């Protein structure tokens, strides 16, 4: 019919509905939950931040430059205003090219589909599908209906992203914390992948302890967590463990955590009151929560107590991975251990490699150190100062802390050279000295380019006169130099390790006569060196002042 034909032609002529909200796009937003300098589309920037900008680094934001017609977000600064303001406009932009895309009707191209990870079970199947010279990625059908190209909630996320509050069936997962004062506020949401630890004060009354929700286990586990935002799939919070603390601070782990212990009043005491909660969330690599557990610390409150201190903690772990303590996010934090690891056996180079199959990538990662701290360690000094007794005692290398440790070696004529040299090397370097250190505090093992190789040097020095026939080489010191630099924004620079050098110093020792002894000091040291490049002055004619200013002294100017 004519009316149906006219309606179809009108649909074809009309521009397609926008799939991407350009007002929410921001290619210069690089820092998480922080304002990027001169990034006018950064949602983390406030009006006060915009008043300090000198220009907009990205003045125009569009979704796809090949579309015939689309919305464009235009950003600029009104420098004549006091203070300067950001100006935002949303305009219709027409592509002047005659070769442009009118309708994006290939739905599969609008969403990121996670590639299937190769396993021993599906490897042959993936090899048959992608191993040939060509393969088909064409969808089963092409939909030319432009009215149906924008599915419901196309712009809604179907996974959790960093910092997004963990949603529950009634609101969000609460992690009580102090806000203005030290008193607990239950309005603090737990952010996805944001490990937190808080302590706060809670006002209590023993007579009413059974009616105070914050003292009950049910308050922290009665709401199920949404697997992904705005979904109907629920994940129940299970009780992982229960520890009971007495009035004198002694703690006892209960053998069973199946029975909930609710606060009750007994002999002028409030027992089974929640003193601490430790949440542990397990998620997939696609941002879906699959498990949630809570470990409780319950205690007794005496009648004289008007308030108690509660502690809360939450941590996140990806499934099928071992939790690894981080030393910063992303840069190192002063005082936290330097993370270390080894090169996988069978791979001559510590770099990623991939099979020549589309969408298949098998990456060699760093094997992290298996010592107690899983980090770079040095010799730990003991009270006896005996090197032979100190073997195996290690201390973690803490970022930013220059450290010196050592021991004394008593050498007798009966000692053999080669076993003694190997023993001293084990004392200085440990049983397995790492080959790499993480450049950032949160470097992942699979990101091999984020790991810095340790350069090992050997220096020989002569301590005593000797002859070649009666002398041996023994290591006497290990010196580790860690060079780091400030990385990223001037407002919040991140510490990044760029080079690590481990120097073993050996000495030539003459064979002792029978009955003689000699004591030699053995030392280990760690030195951190900041090699950040100083800012170049804008005007060379200005006089040079021999002082060191803070890195953000001239912010926002260079």
XYZ file of N, CA, C and O in Angstrom, residues 210-316:
428
model
N 19.922 -5.147 71.785
C 19.256 -6.084 70.889
C 18.391 -5.394 69.845
O 17.947 -6.023 68.876
N 18.158 -4.082 70.001
C 17.355 -3.334 69.031
C 18.203 -2.395 68.170
O 17.666 -1.727 67.286
N 19.520 -2.343 68.397
C 20.407 -1.513 67.579
C 20.830 -2.339 66.370
O 21.545 -3.327 66.485
N 20.396 -1.922 65.177
C 20.642 -2.709 63.972
C 22.126 -2.879 63.677
O 22.561 -3.942 63.237
N 22.920 -1.850 63.915
C 24.336 -1.892 63.556
C 25.128 -2.875 64.406
O 26.282 -3.176 64.089
N 24.534 -3.394 65.485
C 25.209 -4.380 66.326
C 24.829 -5.799 65.956
O 25.355 -6.758 66.545
N 23.939 -5.967 64.974
C 23.450 -7.291 64.595
C 24.099 -7.762 63.301
O 24.346 -6.964 62.379
N 24.375 -9.058 63.204
C 24.931 -9.634 61.986
C 23.972 -9.483 60.814
O 24.406 -9.321 59.659
N 22.674 -9.519 61.082
C 21.695 -9.437 60.005
C 21.778 -8.123 59.251
O 21.480 -8.057 58.053
N 22.200 -7.068 59.921
C 22.279 -5.751 59.283
C 23.270 -5.755 58.123
O 23.136 -4.976 57.182
N 24.257 -6.646 58.170
C 25.319 -6.645 57.176
C 25.182 -7.747 56.122
O 25.936 -7.745 55.152
N 24.238 -8.684 56.303
C 24.114 -9.775 55.336
C 22.685 -9.994 54.854
O 22.453 -10.894 54.030
N 21.722 -9.193 55.341
C 20.329 -9.495 54.992
C 19.953 -9.033 53.591
O 18.917 -9.424 53.074
N 20.771 -8.203 52.936
C 20.466 -7.724 51.583
C 21.379 -8.421 50.587
O 22.606 -8.387 50.743
N 20.777 -9.036 49.582
C 21.567 -9.715 48.550
C 22.171 -8.691 47.596
O 21.592 -7.635 47.337
N 23.340 -9.026 47.057
C 24.058 -8.150 46.136
C 23.636 -8.463 44.705
O 23.441 -9.624 44.342
N 23.484 -7.421 43.893
C 23.178 -7.613 42.476
C 24.448 -8.051 41.747
O 25.509 -7.434 41.888
N 24.347 -9.119 40.958
C 25.517 -9.637 40.238
C 26.085 -8.582 39.304
O 27.309 -8.408 39.207
N 25.219 -7.862 38.595
C 25.594 -6.710 37.774
C 24.581 -5.613 38.067
O 23.482 -5.889 38.543
N 24.914 -4.352 37.818
C 23.979 -3.270 38.131
C 22.643 -3.439 37.424
O 22.578 -3.829 36.262
N 21.586 -3.142 38.149
C 20.205 -3.116 37.636
C 19.814 -4.461 37.025
O 19.164 -4.514 35.981
N 20.219 -5.552 37.673
C 19.843 -6.881 37.192
C 18.981 -7.566 38.244
O 18.864 -7.109 39.381
N 18.384 -8.672 37.854
C 17.563 -9.455 38.774
C 18.329 -10.627 39.375
O 17.793 -11.350 40.202
N 19.562 -10.831 38.957
C 20.370 -11.921 39.482
C 20.992 -11.498 40.805
O 21.697 -10.484 40.872
N 20.732 -12.274 41.845
C 21.164 -11.935 43.195
C 22.301 -12.848 43.647
O 22.371 -14.020 43.264
N 23.166 -12.292 44.482
C 24.248 -13.047 45.116
C 24.114 -12.858 46.615
O 24.225 -11.736 47.127
N 23.842 -13.947 47.333
C 23.675 -13.871 48.773
C 25.022 -13.721 49.469
O 26.033 -14.275 49.044
N 25.028 -12.984 50.576
C 26.233 -12.811 51.385
C 26.278 -13.932 52.411
O 25.401 -14.031 53.278
N 27.273 -14.783 52.315
C 27.416 -15.904 53.236
C 28.344 -15.524 54.385
O 29.189 -14.636 54.259
N 28.178 -16.207 55.501
C 29.032 -15.979 56.670
C 30.247 -16.887 56.554
O 30.124 -18.111 56.578
N 31.413 -16.291 56.400
C 32.647 -17.056 56.214
C 33.201 -17.572 57.528
O 33.628 -18.719 57.631
N 33.216 -16.738 58.546
C 33.741 -17.135 59.851
C 33.211 -16.196 60.913
O 32.779 -15.072 60.629
N 33.236 -16.671 62.166
C 32.811 -15.875 63.314
C 33.885 -16.003 64.390
O 34.248 -17.114 64.796
N 34.390 -14.875 64.836
C 35.375 -14.821 65.919
C 34.734 -14.097 67.090
O 34.157 -13.012 66.928
N 34.825 -14.700 68.277
C 34.252 -14.117 69.485
C 35.377 -13.509 70.315
O 36.389 -14.168 70.584
N 35.197 -12.251 70.702
C 36.196 -11.538 71.499
C 35.661 -11.291 72.897
O 34.550 -10.786 73.082
N 36.477 -11.638 73.886
C 36.083 -11.435 75.274
C 36.351 -9.998 75.693
O 36.923 -9.202 74.940
N 35.963 -9.649 76.945
C 36.155 -8.295 77.427
C 37.625 -7.929 77.568
O 38.000 -6.760 77.433
N 38.481 -8.928 77.822
C 39.908 -8.649 77.951
C 40.646 -8.693 76.616
O 41.877 -8.589 76.579
N 39.926 -8.840 75.494
C 40.539 -8.807 74.176
C 40.922 -10.151 73.601
O 41.405 -10.214 72.462
N 40.726 -11.238 74.309
C 41.078 -12.564 73.806
C 40.050 -13.004 72.765
O 38.842 -12.892 72.963
N 40.547 -13.529 71.637
C 39.669 -13.919 70.541
C 39.671 -15.429 70.353
O 40.712 -16.081 70.493
N 38.487 -15.967 70.007
C 38.308 -17.404 69.787
C 37.528 -17.608 68.496
O 36.454 -17.011 68.317
N 38.059 -18.422 67.596
C 37.391 -18.731 66.336
C 36.391 -19.849 66.562
O 36.750 -20.932 67.046
N 35.135 -19.608 66.214
C 34.097 -20.627 66.379
C 34.244 -21.676 65.291
O 34.577 -21.363 64.135
N 33.992 -22.919 65.651
C 34.137 -24.018 64.697
C 33.036 -24.022 63.659
O 33.212 -24.537 62.553
N 31.894 -23.446 63.971
C 30.768 -23.427 63.033
C 30.273 -22.001 62.884
O 30.155 -21.260 63.868
N 29.998 -21.624 61.635
C 29.474 -20.288 61.358
C 28.091 -20.356 60.720
O 27.643 -19.395 60.107
N 27.433 -21.520 60.850
C 26.120 -21.686 60.227
C 25.011 -21.009 61.019
O 23.977 -20.645 60.452
N 25.193 -20.845 62.321
C 24.151 -20.287 63.177
C 24.440 -18.815 63.422
O 25.560 -18.442 63.819
N 23.463 -17.967 63.151
C 23.611 -16.541 63.403
C 23.554 -16.275 64.898
O 22.710 -16.826 65.616
N 24.432 -15.432 65.357
C 24.461 -15.042 66.765
C 23.999 -13.590 66.858
O 24.722 -12.680 66.447
N 22.818 -13.394 67.410
C 22.236 -12.070 67.520
C 22.547 -11.469 68.881
O 22.709 -12.185 69.875
N 22.662 -10.129 68.952
C 22.985 -9.490 70.241
C 21.870 -9.664 71.250
O 20.690 -9.459 70.939
N 22.253 -10.012 72.449
C 21.304 -10.198 73.553
C 21.923 -9.648 74.826
O 23.145 -9.505 74.937
N 21.067 -9.356 75.822
C 21.506 -8.853 77.122
C 21.556 -10.019 78.090
O 20.576 -10.754 78.263
N 22.715 -10.210 78.727
C 22.903 -11.303 79.675
C 23.860 -10.844 80.764
O 25.003 -10.463 80.481
N 23.382 -10.872 82.031
C 24.197 -10.502 83.198
C 24.822 -9.120 83.026
O 26.033 -8.924 83.209
N 23.980 -8.163 82.668
C 24.395 -6.778 82.489
C 25.467 -6.625 81.404
O 26.258 -5.679 81.409
N 25.521 -7.550 80.484
C 26.426 -7.486 79.346
C 25.634 -7.632 78.059
O 24.631 -8.351 78.012
N 26.090 -6.945 77.021
C 25.531 -7.133 75.688
C 26.480 -8.055 74.942
O 27.603 -7.650 74.596
N 26.061 -9.277 74.688
C 26.928 -10.248 74.028
C 26.540 -10.377 72.557
O 25.446 -9.998 72.146
N 27.480 -10.904 71.767
C 27.297 -11.102 70.318
C 27.076 -9.802 69.566
O 26.397 -9.768 68.537
N 27.662 -8.717 70.073
C 27.599 -7.438 69.359
C 28.694 -7.409 68.294
O 29.819 -7.860 68.522
N 28.375 -6.878 67.124
C 29.323 -6.829 66.014
C 30.385 -5.763 66.293
O 30.073 -4.580 66.439
N 31.643 -6.212 66.358
C 32.777 -5.303 66.532
C 33.545 -5.083 65.233
O 34.254 -4.086 65.097
N 33.414 -6.018 64.300
C 34.133 -5.877 63.040
C 33.527 -6.756 61.961
O 33.012 -7.844 62.244
N 33.588 -6.280 60.712
C 33.084 -7.022 59.549
C 34.135 -6.924 58.447
O 34.649 -5.840 58.159
N 34.427 -8.059 57.846
C 35.389 -8.116 56.740
C 34.697 -8.758 55.548
O 34.441 -9.970 55.540
N 34.376 -7.937 54.544
C 33.732 -8.433 53.331
C 34.797 -8.912 52.342
O 35.856 -8.288 52.206
N 34.491 -9.989 51.641
C 35.357 -10.459 50.556
C 34.470 -10.758 49.352
O 33.592 -11.623 49.400
N 34.709 -10.014 48.257
C 33.898 -10.106 47.049
C 34.715 -10.784 45.952
O 35.856 -10.397 45.694
N 34.133 -11.800 45.315
C 34.765 -12.478 44.185
C 34.027 -12.078 42.909
O 32.793 -12.124 42.860
N 34.779 -11.691 41.885
C 34.176 -11.209 40.648
C 34.865 -11.858 39.453
O 35.953 -12.430 39.567
N 34.226 -11.739 38.292
C 34.796 -12.243 37.043
C 35.588 -11.140 36.370
O 35.555 -9.972 36.787
N 36.294 -11.506 35.290
C 37.071 -10.501 34.570
C 36.193 -9.565 33.759
O 36.683 -8.564 33.220
N 34.891 -9.863 33.668
C 33.956 -8.993 32.946
C 33.176 -8.078 33.881
O 32.236 -7.414 33.459
N 33.538 -8.030 35.173
C 32.883 -7.127 36.101
C 31.597 -7.642 36.689
O 30.719 -6.851 37.043
N 31.455 -8.958 36.814
C 30.258 -9.558 37.416
C 30.621 -10.170 38.763
O 31.608 -10.902 38.883
N 29.837 -9.866 39.780
C 30.053 -10.415 41.119
C 29.425 -11.798 41.193
O 28.251 -11.980 40.847
N 30.207 -12.781 41.628
C 29.711 -14.158 41.687
C 29.669 -14.706 43.110
O 28.917 -15.642 43.378
N 30.444 -14.137 44.017
C 30.430 -14.603 45.402
C 30.632 -13.417 46.333
O 31.312 -12.453 45.980
N 30.045 -13.533 47.531
C 30.217 -12.514 48.565
C 30.211 -13.210 49.922
O 29.327 -14.013 50.205
N 31.194 -12.917 50.730
C 31.321 -13.533 52.045
C 31.669 -12.459 53.060
O 32.257 -11.422 52.720
N 31.300 -12.717 54.312
C 31.569 -11.772 55.395
C 32.115 -12.528 56.595
O 31.575 -13.563 56.981
N 33.201 -12.016 57.153
C 33.792 -12.569 58.376
C 33.515 -11.593 59.510
O 33.768 -10.387 59.376
N 32.992 -12.105 60.622
C 32.552 -11.249 61.718
C 33.453 -11.418 62.938
O 33.998 -12.497 63.190
N 33.568 -10.324 63.690
C 34.162 -10.333 65.025
C 33.077 -9.865 65.981
O 32.616 -8.718 65.907
N 32.632 -10.764 66.859
C 31.590 -10.461 67.834
C 32.215 -10.321 69.212
O 33.215 -10.980 69.532
N 31.646 -9.445 70.023
C 32.194 -9.230 71.352
C 31.136 -8.873 72.358
O 29.944 -8.765 72.039
N 31.587 -8.680 73.564
C 30.711 -8.318 74.681
C 30.927 -6.859 75.043
O 32.049 -6.346 74.970
N 29.832 -6.197 75.443
C 29.879 -4.795 75.832
C 29.400 -4.695 77.273
O 28.326 -5.203 77.621
N 30.189 -4.047 78.106
C 29.810 -3.892 79.508
C 28.821 -2.743 79.662
O 28.682 -1.886 78.776
N 28.145 -2.700 80.822
C 27.139 -1.669 81.062
C 27.766 -0.274 81.110
O 27.124 0.710 80.738
N 29.015 -0.186 81.541
C 29.649 1.127 81.663
C 29.995 1.737 80.315
O 30.206 2.957 80.214
N 30.074 0.929 79.272
C 30.489 1.439 77.960
C 29.366 2.248 77.322
O 28.225 1.785 77.229
N 29.692 3.463 76.903
C 28.740 4.315 76.206
C 28.932 4.268 74.691
O 28.050 4.704 73.942
N 30.087 3.769 74.261
C 30.368 3.667 72.827
C 31.378 2.556 72.606
O 32.098 2.150 73.536
N 31.442 2.060 71.376
C 32.406 1.036 70.994
C 33.051 1.432 69.670
O 32.506 2.253 68.928
N 34.211 0.862 69.403
C 34.878 1.077 68.120
C 34.627 -0.127 67.229
O 34.884 -1.265 67.618
N 34.122 0.129 66.024
C 33.882 -0.920 65.038
C 34.864 -0.751 63.877
O 35.208 0.360 63.499
N 35.292 -1.872 63.317
C 36.201 -1.859 62.166
C 35.545 -2.590 61.004
O 34.875 -3.616 61.196
N 35.746 -2.063 59.814
C 35.159 -2.639 58.603
C 36.211 -2.684 57.510
O 37.072 -1.809 57.405
N 36.116 -3.719 56.703
C 37.086 -3.908 55.629
C 36.394 -4.617 54.473
O 35.518 -5.464 54.679
N 36.810 -4.291 53.249
C 36.279 -4.964 52.062
C 37.420 -5.151 51.072
O 38.267 -4.267 50.901
N 37.479 -6.322 50.462
C 38.503 -6.635 49.471
C 37.854 -7.369 48.306
O 36.808 -8.013 48.460
N 38.499 -7.264 47.138
C 37.973 -7.856 45.910
C 39.025 -8.778 45.308
O 40.219 -8.447 45.287
